[in-house]
Amino acid sequence: MHRLSFISFWLAISLALASLAVPIPVPPLGTTPDPAQPQNQEQKDNQDRIDRATDLANKQILKMEHVLNDPNKPENKKMIDAAFGSDPNQRKMQEITDTVQRLKVGTVPVKLATAAAQGQSLGFTSYDQTTNPMTPQHIEFTPKYHAKATGDDGRAGTLIHEATHYLKQTGDYIDANGKMIKGDDHQTTARTGYATGNKPKTTPENLDKDANWKKMRDGHTPAFSPGTPKTQDLHLNAESYAQFGAMAHNAVPDRDVGISSKRPAPLGNSNAGNIPAPPAQPHVPVPPTQPHIPVPPPQPPVKKGAAKKAPASKAKSPANNQNQLPPPPPPPPSAQGGRANKRSKPNGKPGP
């Protein structure tokens, strides 16, 4: 083969192989459990439910990203408008994209112990109120979250809702002028951005049938409430992302975002998610066996007291460290003024 033809042939082969390479996956949304390991059967069961919800939430996040990559496609625009309002002045598309990207790689701390019941609330984000703006501390889930009736879809929507509070300071409350209030703001109001029910809606049509949601989003519409302004800054509404995720998951096939439907969701892993695996590492050959070195003959025994023992090394191995005193216990955590706040009632019934 001619030299130039040979080079062209191998260049073509190299490019073909490169196109088949599996991209290294981006770390998915993860949860950091507290405690790190379940302390009883209830916490173990809670961990399993949270892991399944995390797996489903990660699929929804990938599909939200897919929709946002082509926002003017008619079916995609319908989902975006249903979740964030059809008026371009109601939302900032770049902020929506940024929040979904933050969800894609973020990690949120969650309590494994079941929180006390909070009315219709499935979960809440606890804040340190001594700071201004407030500082999110962790997420807790109530008995309704872990109830069988809520299902993985309701739990995934709740996790996304609360994760946007923690990672991007989204809120639940709407001020008198119809603007969403950021989640780290101390202000609360009677008007909220919730939809009804414990499970997000899976189509724009179903979400539009939710009178509470439609009034919140399109409050200016005479058929609903002439005196209520439509909500502005819906990119700051935590519930919008829960609804958007459910609609995107229903509309976008798994294969379009590289999810294998044959691979089961792992349990007990806070970063559970059917994300494509990285390519196998190249084989590294084992080095050749070293030549045999003969062992010297044994020395005659030393008489007792004939020589001093060599001083023990200070760098002891764990096996030779039996007499070492254990390290002192860590200091107790400082008391923090978090709250089970009403800003975090994802998918609950509307507030008063």
mmCIF file of C-alpha atoms in Angstrom:
data_model
loop_
_atom_site.group_PDB
_atom_site.id
_atom_site.type_symbol
_atom_site.label_atom_id
_atom_site.label_comp_id
_atom_site.label_asym_id
_atom_site.label_seq_id
_atom_site.Cartn_x
_atom_site.Cartn_y
_atom_site.Cartn_z
ATOM 1 C CA MET A 1 0.000 0.000 0.000
ATOM 2 C CA HIS A 2 1.273 3.465 -0.845
ATOM 3 C CA ARG A 3 2.571 5.355 2.204
ATOM 4 C CA LEU A 4 0.015 8.195 1.893
ATOM 5 C CA SER A 5 -2.814 5.709 1.364
ATOM 6 C CA PHE A 6 -1.667 3.768 4.430
ATOM 7 C CA ILE A 7 -1.706 6.936 6.571
ATOM 8 C CA SER A 8 -5.143 7.926 5.253
ATOM 9 C CA PHE A 9 -6.469 4.438 6.015
ATOM 10 C CA TRP A 10 -5.344 4.519 9.654
ATOM 11 C CA LEU A 11 -6.550 8.094 10.079
ATOM 12 C CA ALA A 12 -10.014 7.022 8.924
ATOM 13 C CA ILE A 13 -9.963 4.055 11.325
ATOM 14 C CA SER A 14 -8.903 6.309 14.228
ATOM 15 C CA LEU A 15 -11.691 8.801 13.544
ATOM 16 C CA ALA A 16 -14.241 5.994 13.328
ATOM 17 C CA LEU A 17 -13.133 4.556 16.663
ATOM 18 C CA ALA A 18 -13.217 7.997 18.271
ATOM 19 C CA SER A 19 -16.813 8.463 17.159
ATOM 20 C CA LEU A 20 -17.752 5.212 18.926
ATOM 21 C CA ALA A 21 -16.160 6.195 22.231
ATOM 22 C CA VAL A 22 -18.552 6.514 25.158
ATOM 23 C CA PRO A 23 -18.283 9.973 26.780
ATOM 24 C CA ILE A 24 -17.315 10.096 30.432
ATOM 25 C CA PRO A 25 -20.581 10.764 32.266
ATOM 26 C CA VAL A 26 -21.239 13.927 34.256
ATOM 27 C CA PRO A 27 -21.793 13.171 37.962
ATOM 28 C CA PRO A 28 -25.570 13.110 38.540
ATOM 29 C CA LEU A 29 -27.601 14.792 41.248
ATOM 30 C CA GLY A 30 -26.594 13.130 44.487
ATOM 31 C CA THR A 31 -27.779 12.986 48.070
ATOM 32 C CA THR A 32 -25.559 12.937 51.137
ATOM 33 C CA PRO A 33 -27.435 10.965 53.811
ATOM 34 C CA ASP A 34 -27.352 11.936 57.480
ATOM 35 C CA PRO A 35 -26.392 9.693 59.188
ATOM 36 C CA ALA A 36 -23.974 8.286 56.617
ATOM 37 C CA GLN A 37 -25.254 4.753 57.300
ATOM 38 C CA PRO A 38 -28.823 3.826 58.297
ATOM 39 C CA GLN A 39 -29.101 3.252 62.042
ATOM 40 C CA ASN A 40 -32.251 1.102 61.967
ATOM 41 C CA GLN A 41 -34.646 -0.619 59.584
ATOM 42 C CA GLU A 42 -36.808 2.474 59.149
ATOM 43 C CA GLN A 43 -33.818 4.527 58.015
ATOM 44 C CA LYS A 44 -32.699 1.709 55.700
ATOM 45 C CA ASP A 45 -36.141 1.635 54.072
ATOM 46 C CA ASN A 46 -36.088 5.437 53.804
ATOM 47 C CA GLN A 47 -32.653 5.289 52.168
ATOM 48 C CA ASP A 48 -33.926 2.814 49.570
ATOM 49 C CA ARG A 49 -36.880 5.058 48.717
ATOM 50 C CA ILE A 50 -34.651 8.133 48.486
ATOM 51 C CA ASP A 51 -32.246 6.241 46.205
ATOM 52 C CA ARG A 52 -35.052 5.225 43.851
ATOM 53 C CA ALA A 53 -36.330 8.803 43.826
ATOM 54 C CA THR A 54 -32.809 10.056 43.067
ATOM 55 C CA ASP A 55 -32.503 7.651 40.151
ATOM 56 C CA LEU A 56 -35.800 8.845 38.661
ATOM 57 C CA ALA A 57 -34.956 12.500 39.366
ATOM 58 C CA ASN A 58 -31.699 12.139 37.427
ATOM 59 C CA LYS A 59 -33.578 10.785 34.417
ATOM 60 C CA GLN A 60 -35.953 13.730 34.615
ATOM 61 C CA ILE A 61 -33.055 16.183 34.850
ATOM 62 C CA LEU A 62 -31.461 14.772 31.681
ATOM 63 C CA LYS A 63 -34.783 15.079 29.888
ATOM 64 C CA MET A 64 -35.351 18.650 31.080
ATOM 65 C CA GLU A 65 -31.935 19.474 29.666
ATOM 66 C CA HIS A 66 -32.903 17.782 26.390
ATOM 67 C CA VAL A 67 -36.071 19.892 26.130
ATOM 68 C CA LEU A 68 -34.194 23.116 26.925
ATOM 69 C CA ASN A 69 -31.692 22.372 24.156
ATOM 70 C CA ASP A 70 -34.526 22.946 21.649
ATOM 71 C CA PRO A 71 -36.977 25.272 23.456
ATOM 72 C CA ASN A 72 -38.793 26.445 20.319
ATOM 73 C CA LYS A 73 -39.813 22.971 19.214
ATOM 74 C CA PRO A 74 -43.630 23.056 19.577
ATOM 75 C CA GLU A 75 -43.973 20.151 22.021
ATOM 76 C CA ASN A 76 -41.045 21.447 24.088
ATOM 77 C CA LYS A 77 -42.417 24.987 24.175
ATOM 78 C CA LYS A 78 -45.754 23.667 25.490
ATOM 79 C CA MET A 79 -44.009 22.056 28.470
ATOM 80 C CA ILE A 80 -41.912 25.140 29.220
ATOM 81 C CA ASP A 81 -44.951 27.434 28.961
ATOM 82 C CA ALA A 82 -47.027 25.162 31.198
ATOM 83 C CA ALA A 83 -44.360 25.102 33.911
ATOM 84 C CA PHE A 84 -42.990 28.653 33.717
ATOM 85 C CA GLY A 85 -45.687 30.720 31.967
ATOM 86 C CA SER A 86 -46.182 31.556 28.309
ATOM 87 C CA ASP A 87 -45.280 35.235 28.707
ATOM 88 C CA PRO A 88 -41.517 35.661 28.108
ATOM 89 C CA ASN A 89 -41.558 38.336 30.821
ATOM 90 C CA GLN A 90 -42.638 35.726 33.370
ATOM 91 C CA ARG A 91 -39.431 33.728 33.236
ATOM 92 C CA LYS A 92 -35.754 33.974 32.391
ATOM 93 C CA MET A 93 -34.799 31.080 30.141
ATOM 94 C CA GLN A 94 -31.114 31.320 31.010
ATOM 95 C CA GLU A 95 -31.962 31.026 34.712
ATOM 96 C CA ILE A 96 -34.074 27.927 34.031
ATOM 97 C CA THR A 97 -31.203 26.373 32.086
ATOM 98 C CA ASP A 98 -28.721 27.272 34.830
ATOM 99 C CA THR A 99 -30.925 25.702 37.504
ATOM 100 C CA VAL A 100 -31.280 22.447 35.559
ATOM 101 C CA GLN A 101 -27.508 22.351 35.040
ATOM 102 C CA ARG A 102 -26.990 22.907 38.762
ATOM 103 C CA LEU A 103 -29.364 20.044 39.512
ATOM 104 C CA LYS A 104 -27.419 17.863 37.107
ATOM 105 C CA VAL A 105 -24.207 18.012 39.131
ATOM 106 C CA GLY A 106 -25.349 19.120 42.591
ATOM 107 C CA THR A 107 -25.389 17.255 45.895
ATOM 108 C CA VAL A 108 -27.914 17.867 48.653
ATOM 109 C CA PRO A 109 -27.812 16.718 52.304
ATOM 110 C CA VAL A 110 -30.859 14.712 53.386
ATOM 111 C CA LYS A 111 -31.929 13.373 56.762
ATOM 112 C CA LEU A 112 -32.651 9.638 56.803
ATOM 113 C CA ALA A 113 -34.867 9.844 59.875
ATOM 114 C CA THR A 114 -38.526 10.530 59.098
ATOM 115 C CA ALA A 115 -39.457 14.114 59.965
ATOM 116 C CA ALA A 116 -42.537 14.978 61.989
ATOM 117 C CA ALA A 117 -45.712 15.350 59.953
ATOM 118 C CA GLN A 118 -46.204 18.836 58.471
ATOM 119 C CA GLY A 119 -49.825 18.769 57.334
ATOM 120 C CA GLN A 120 -49.929 18.029 53.598
ATOM 121 C CA SER A 121 -46.183 18.557 53.193
ATOM 122 C CA LEU A 122 -44.020 15.792 51.739
ATOM 123 C CA GLY A 123 -40.720 17.450 52.618
ATOM 124 C CA PHE A 124 -39.034 20.696 53.544
ATOM 125 C CA THR A 125 -35.691 22.454 53.433
ATOM 126 C CA SER A 126 -34.405 23.621 56.804
ATOM 127 C CA TYR A 127 -32.731 27.060 56.898
ATOM 128 C CA ASP A 128 -30.458 28.845 59.321
ATOM 129 C CA GLN A 129 -32.501 31.953 60.132
ATOM 130 C CA THR A 130 -29.660 33.721 61.929
ATOM 131 C CA THR A 131 -28.120 34.697 58.584
ATOM 132 C CA ASN A 132 -29.418 37.200 56.061
ATOM 133 C CA PRO A 133 -30.030 35.877 53.493
ATOM 134 C CA MET A 134 -30.863 32.607 55.208
ATOM 135 C CA THR A 135 -28.585 29.606 54.668
ATOM 136 C CA PRO A 136 -30.079 26.253 53.601
ATOM 137 C CA GLN A 137 -28.923 23.411 55.844
ATOM 138 C CA HIS A 138 -30.530 20.137 54.827
ATOM 139 C CA ILE A 139 -33.653 18.475 53.447
ATOM 140 C CA GLU A 140 -36.087 16.380 55.492
ATOM 141 C CA PHE A 141 -38.936 14.136 54.370
ATOM 142 C CA THR A 142 -42.209 13.558 56.197
ATOM 143 C CA PRO A 143 -44.291 10.375 56.609
ATOM 144 C CA LYS A 144 -46.341 11.378 53.537
ATOM 145 C CA TYR A 145 -43.167 11.321 51.424
ATOM 146 C CA HIS A 146 -42.394 7.749 52.444
ATOM 147 C CA ALA A 147 -46.022 6.590 52.152
ATOM 148 C CA LYS A 148 -46.718 3.945 49.506
ATOM 149 C CA ALA A 149 -49.352 6.121 47.827
ATOM 150 C CA THR A 150 -46.794 8.833 47.016
ATOM 151 C CA GLY A 151 -44.781 6.514 44.776
ATOM 152 C CA ASP A 152 -41.378 7.099 43.220
ATOM 153 C CA ASP A 153 -42.791 9.755 40.877
ATOM 154 C CA GLY A 154 -44.105 11.852 43.758
ATOM 155 C CA ARG A 155 -40.848 11.413 45.679
ATOM 156 C CA ALA A 156 -38.708 12.346 42.658
ATOM 157 C CA GLY A 157 -40.728 15.526 42.115
ATOM 158 C CA THR A 158 -40.373 16.426 45.781
ATOM 159 C CA LEU A 159 -36.615 15.812 45.668
ATOM 160 C CA ILE A 160 -36.242 18.063 42.614
ATOM 161 C CA HIS A 161 -38.402 20.749 44.266
ATOM 162 C CA GLU A 162 -36.348 20.728 47.471
ATOM 163 C CA ALA A 163 -33.011 20.412 45.647
ATOM 164 C CA THR A 164 -33.725 23.645 43.750
ATOM 165 C CA HIS A 165 -34.315 25.359 47.120
ATOM 166 C CA TYR A 166 -30.960 24.134 48.388
ATOM 167 C CA LEU A 167 -28.873 24.557 45.228
ATOM 168 C CA LYS A 168 -30.399 27.647 43.557
ATOM 169 C CA GLN A 169 -32.448 29.432 46.244
ATOM 170 C CA THR A 170 -35.763 28.946 44.488
ATOM 171 C CA GLY A 171 -38.830 29.846 46.522
ATOM 172 C CA ASP A 172 -42.469 29.007 47.201
ATOM 173 C CA TYR A 173 -43.936 32.400 48.131
ATOM 174 C CA ILE A 174 -45.291 35.205 45.930
ATOM 175 C CA ASP A 175 -45.300 38.849 47.018
ATOM 176 C CA ALA A 176 -48.148 41.362 46.688
ATOM 177 C CA ASN A 177 -46.882 42.458 43.274
ATOM 178 C CA GLY A 178 -46.994 38.922 41.914
ATOM 179 C CA LYS A 179 -43.239 38.251 42.011
ATOM 180 C CA MET A 180 -41.670 35.047 43.312
ATOM 181 C CA ILE A 181 -39.677 35.515 46.525
ATOM 182 C CA LYS A 182 -36.284 33.798 46.678
ATOM 183 C CA GLY A 183 -36.027 30.851 49.022
ATOM 184 C CA ASP A 184 -33.344 32.391 51.233
ATOM 185 C CA ASP A 185 -35.468 35.493 51.919
ATOM 186 C CA HIS A 186 -37.038 35.774 55.391
ATOM 187 C CA GLN A 187 -40.314 37.027 53.916
ATOM 188 C CA THR A 188 -43.318 34.690 53.683
ATOM 189 C CA THR A 189 -46.809 35.332 52.302
ATOM 190 C CA ALA A 190 -50.160 33.591 51.980
ATOM 191 C CA ARG A 191 -49.849 33.189 48.201
ATOM 192 C CA THR A 192 -47.738 30.261 47.015
ATOM 193 C CA GLY A 193 -46.566 28.679 43.773
ATOM 194 C CA TYR A 194 -47.841 25.156 44.468
ATOM 195 C CA ALA A 195 -49.891 22.819 42.338
ATOM 196 C CA THR A 196 -52.421 20.463 43.918
ATOM 197 C CA GLY A 197 -51.816 16.787 44.637
ATOM 198 C CA ASN A 198 -48.775 14.790 45.736
ATOM 199 C CA LYS A 199 -47.624 13.873 42.231
ATOM 200 C CA PRO A 200 -46.539 16.256 39.460
ATOM 201 C CA LYS A 201 -48.598 16.314 36.275
ATOM 202 C CA THR A 202 -47.153 14.444 33.303
ATOM 203 C CA THR A 203 -48.597 16.538 30.438
ATOM 204 C CA PRO A 204 -49.128 20.266 29.824
ATOM 205 C CA GLU A 205 -52.841 19.574 29.351
ATOM 206 C CA ASN A 206 -53.163 17.985 32.794
ATOM 207 C CA LEU A 207 -51.193 20.778 34.441
ATOM 208 C CA ASP A 208 -53.455 23.361 32.797
ATOM 209 C CA LYS A 209 -56.463 21.580 34.340
ATOM 210 C CA ASP A 210 -55.111 22.329 37.818
ATOM 211 C CA ALA A 211 -57.149 25.418 38.740
ATOM 212 C CA ASN A 212 -54.789 26.374 41.575
ATOM 213 C CA TRP A 213 -51.767 26.252 39.264
ATOM 214 C CA LYS A 214 -53.478 28.084 36.426
ATOM 215 C CA LYS A 215 -54.656 30.849 38.752
ATOM 216 C CA MET A 216 -51.136 31.204 40.159
ATOM 217 C CA ARG A 217 -49.492 31.244 36.731
ATOM 218 C CA ASP A 218 -52.147 33.186 34.764
ATOM 219 C CA GLY A 219 -53.840 35.080 37.597
ATOM 220 C CA HIS A 220 -54.705 38.027 35.387
ATOM 221 C CA THR A 221 -57.074 35.910 33.285
ATOM 222 C CA PRO A 222 -60.633 37.206 33.902
ATOM 223 C CA ALA A 223 -62.022 33.681 33.979
ATOM 224 C CA PHE A 224 -59.993 33.007 37.104
ATOM 225 C CA SER A 225 -59.190 36.111 39.093
ATOM 226 C CA PRO A 226 -59.284 39.591 37.517
ATOM 227 C CA GLY A 227 -57.717 41.162 40.599
ATOM 228 C CA THR A 228 -54.785 38.768 40.916
ATOM 229 C CA PRO A 229 -51.695 39.476 38.814
ATOM 230 C CA LYS A 230 -49.997 36.632 37.006
ATOM 231 C CA THR A 231 -46.833 35.497 38.710
ATOM 232 C CA GLN A 232 -43.511 36.944 37.595
ATOM 233 C CA ASP A 233 -40.056 35.339 37.840
ATOM 234 C CA LEU A 234 -41.380 31.791 37.650
ATOM 235 C CA HIS A 235 -37.821 30.607 37.061
ATOM 236 C CA LEU A 236 -37.582 31.069 40.856
ATOM 237 C CA ASN A 237 -40.571 28.806 41.591
ATOM 238 C CA ALA A 238 -39.379 25.451 42.968
ATOM 239 C CA GLU A 239 -42.600 23.689 42.006
ATOM 240 C CA SER A 240 -42.165 24.666 38.349
ATOM 241 C CA TYR A 241 -39.131 22.358 38.131
ATOM 242 C CA ALA A 242 -40.978 19.417 39.698
ATOM 243 C CA GLN A 243 -43.778 19.821 37.136
ATOM 244 C CA PHE A 244 -41.355 20.392 34.246
ATOM 245 C CA GLY A 245 -39.369 17.272 35.167
ATOM 246 C CA ALA A 246 -42.449 15.030 35.180
ATOM 247 C CA MET A 247 -43.657 16.369 31.816
ATOM 248 C CA ALA A 248 -40.218 16.019 30.208
ATOM 249 C CA HIS A 249 -39.838 12.482 31.541
ATOM 250 C CA ASN A 250 -43.188 11.509 30.030
ATOM 251 C CA ALA A 251 -42.469 13.138 26.656
ATOM 252 C CA VAL A 252 -38.801 12.321 25.963
ATOM 253 C CA PRO A 253 -37.832 8.681 25.270
ATOM 254 C CA ASP A 254 -35.023 7.261 27.406
ATOM 255 C CA ARG A 255 -32.928 6.504 24.323
ATOM 256 C CA ASP A 256 -32.868 10.198 23.366
ATOM 257 C CA VAL A 257 -30.828 10.999 26.477
ATOM 258 C CA GLY A 258 -28.681 7.841 26.516
ATOM 259 C CA ILE A 259 -30.545 5.991 29.273
ATOM 260 C CA SER A 260 -30.585 2.204 29.046
ATOM 261 C CA SER A 261 -33.978 0.814 30.002
ATOM 262 C CA LYS A 262 -32.403 -2.622 30.576
ATOM 263 C CA ARG A 263 -30.119 -1.498 33.365
ATOM 264 C CA PRO A 264 -31.762 -1.651 36.815
ATOM 265 C CA ALA A 265 -31.467 1.280 39.167
ATOM 266 C CA PRO A 266 -28.910 0.524 41.911
ATOM 267 C CA LEU A 267 -30.026 0.886 45.513
ATOM 268 C CA GLY A 268 -28.032 2.067 48.499
ATOM 269 C CA ASN A 269 -26.112 4.552 46.371
ATOM 270 C CA SER A 270 -26.733 8.234 46.883
ATOM 271 C CA ASN A 271 -25.667 8.934 43.299
ATOM 272 C CA ALA A 272 -27.925 6.321 41.761
ATOM 273 C CA GLY A 273 -28.685 6.964 38.108
ATOM 274 C CA ASN A 274 -28.735 5.162 34.794
ATOM 275 C CA ILE A 275 -25.974 7.271 33.291
ATOM 276 C CA PRO A 276 -23.806 5.645 30.583
ATOM 277 C CA ALA A 277 -20.735 3.982 32.052
ATOM 278 C CA PRO A 278 -17.252 5.277 31.147
ATOM 279 C CA PRO A 279 -15.193 3.227 28.657
ATOM 280 C CA ALA A 280 -13.121 0.329 29.913
ATOM 281 C CA GLN A 281 -9.558 1.177 30.848
ATOM 282 C CA PRO A 282 -6.764 -0.183 28.578
ATOM 283 C CA HIS A 283 -5.041 -3.361 29.673
ATOM 284 C CA VAL A 284 -1.761 -2.759 31.499
ATOM 285 C CA PRO A 285 0.682 -5.704 31.121
ATOM 286 C CA VAL A 286 2.041 -7.304 34.290
ATOM 287 C CA PRO A 287 5.809 -6.721 34.719
ATOM 288 C CA PRO A 288 8.061 -9.811 34.368
ATOM 289 C CA THR A 289 8.881 -11.857 37.447
ATOM 290 C CA GLN A 290 11.969 -10.648 39.304
ATOM 291 C CA PRO A 291 14.988 -13.038 39.544
ATOM 292 C CA HIS A 292 15.115 -15.208 42.652
ATOM 293 C CA ILE A 293 17.421 -13.922 45.399
ATOM 294 C CA PRO A 294 18.604 -16.685 47.775
ATOM 295 C CA VAL A 295 17.835 -16.222 51.464
ATOM 296 C CA PRO A 296 21.005 -16.003 53.639
ATOM 297 C CA PRO A 297 21.538 -18.821 56.154
ATOM 298 C CA PRO A 298 20.113 -18.240 59.660
ATOM 299 C CA GLN A 299 22.356 -16.525 62.181
ATOM 300 C CA PRO A 300 23.196 -18.183 65.492
ATOM 301 C CA PRO A 301 20.864 -17.127 68.338
ATOM 302 C CA VAL A 302 21.879 -14.119 70.389
ATOM 303 C CA LYS A 303 22.280 -14.711 74.077
ATOM 304 C CA LYS A 304 19.869 -12.920 76.382
ATOM 305 C CA GLY A 305 21.163 -9.575 77.463
ATOM 306 C CA ALA A 306 23.943 -9.635 74.887
ATOM 307 C CA ALA A 307 22.510 -6.772 72.883
ATOM 308 C CA LYS A 308 19.957 -4.042 73.388
ATOM 309 C CA LYS A 309 16.757 -4.146 71.417
ATOM 310 C CA ALA A 310 16.494 -1.671 68.600
ATOM 311 C CA PRO A 311 14.179 1.234 69.465
ATOM 312 C CA ALA A 312 10.669 0.804 68.086
ATOM 313 C CA SER A 313 9.807 2.874 65.027
ATOM 314 C CA LYS A 314 7.461 5.802 65.640
ATOM 315 C CA ALA A 315 5.597 5.132 62.409
ATOM 316 C CA LYS A 316 3.643 2.104 63.589
ATOM 317 C CA SER A 317 1.457 0.016 61.376
ATOM 318 C CA PRO A 318 -2.149 -0.436 62.481
ATOM 319 C CA ALA A 319 -1.447 -4.030 63.549
ATOM 320 C CA ASN A 320 1.344 -2.935 65.901
ATOM 321 C CA ASN A 321 -0.579 -0.047 67.358
ATOM 322 C CA GLN A 322 -2.616 -1.880 69.950
ATOM 323 C CA ASN A 323 -1.451 0.213 72.900
ATOM 324 C CA GLN A 324 -1.971 3.579 71.256
ATOM 325 C CA LEU A 325 -4.590 5.710 72.992
ATOM 326 C CA PRO A 326 -7.702 6.364 70.875
ATOM 327 C CA PRO A 327 -8.115 9.899 69.485
ATOM 328 C CA PRO A 328 -10.354 12.222 71.495
ATOM 329 C CA PRO A 329 -13.993 12.369 70.352
ATOM 330 C CA PRO A 330 -14.903 15.239 67.973
ATOM 331 C CA PRO A 331 -16.503 18.308 69.543
ATOM 332 C CA PRO A 332 -20.312 18.372 69.467
ATOM 333 C CA PRO A 333 -21.852 20.263 66.547
ATOM 334 C CA SER A 334 -22.885 23.784 67.227
ATOM 335 C CA ALA A 335 -26.556 24.428 67.652
ATOM 336 C CA GLN A 336 -28.074 25.842 64.508
ATOM 337 C CA GLY A 337 -31.388 27.597 64.222
ATOM 338 C CA GLY A 338 -32.896 25.818 61.263
ATOM 339 C CA ARG A 339 -36.638 25.632 60.773
ATOM 340 C CA ALA A 340 -39.163 23.300 59.269
ATOM 341 C CA ASN A 341 -40.431 26.099 57.111
ATOM 342 C CA LYS A 342 -43.664 26.300 55.209
ATOM 343 C CA ARG A 343 -41.761 27.478 52.149
ATOM 344 C CA SER A 344 -41.038 23.838 51.469
ATOM 345 C CA LYS A 345 -44.319 22.033 50.949
ATOM 346 C CA PRO A 346 -43.670 20.526 47.521
ATOM 347 C CA ASN A 347 -46.711 19.202 45.763
ATOM 348 C CA GLY A 348 -48.803 19.831 48.858
ATOM 349 C CA LYS A 349 -52.208 21.393 48.834
ATOM 350 C CA PRO A 350 -52.249 25.161 48.440
ATOM 351 C CA GLY A 351 -51.490 27.244 51.453
ATOM 352 C CA PRO A 352 -54.060 29.361 53.194
#
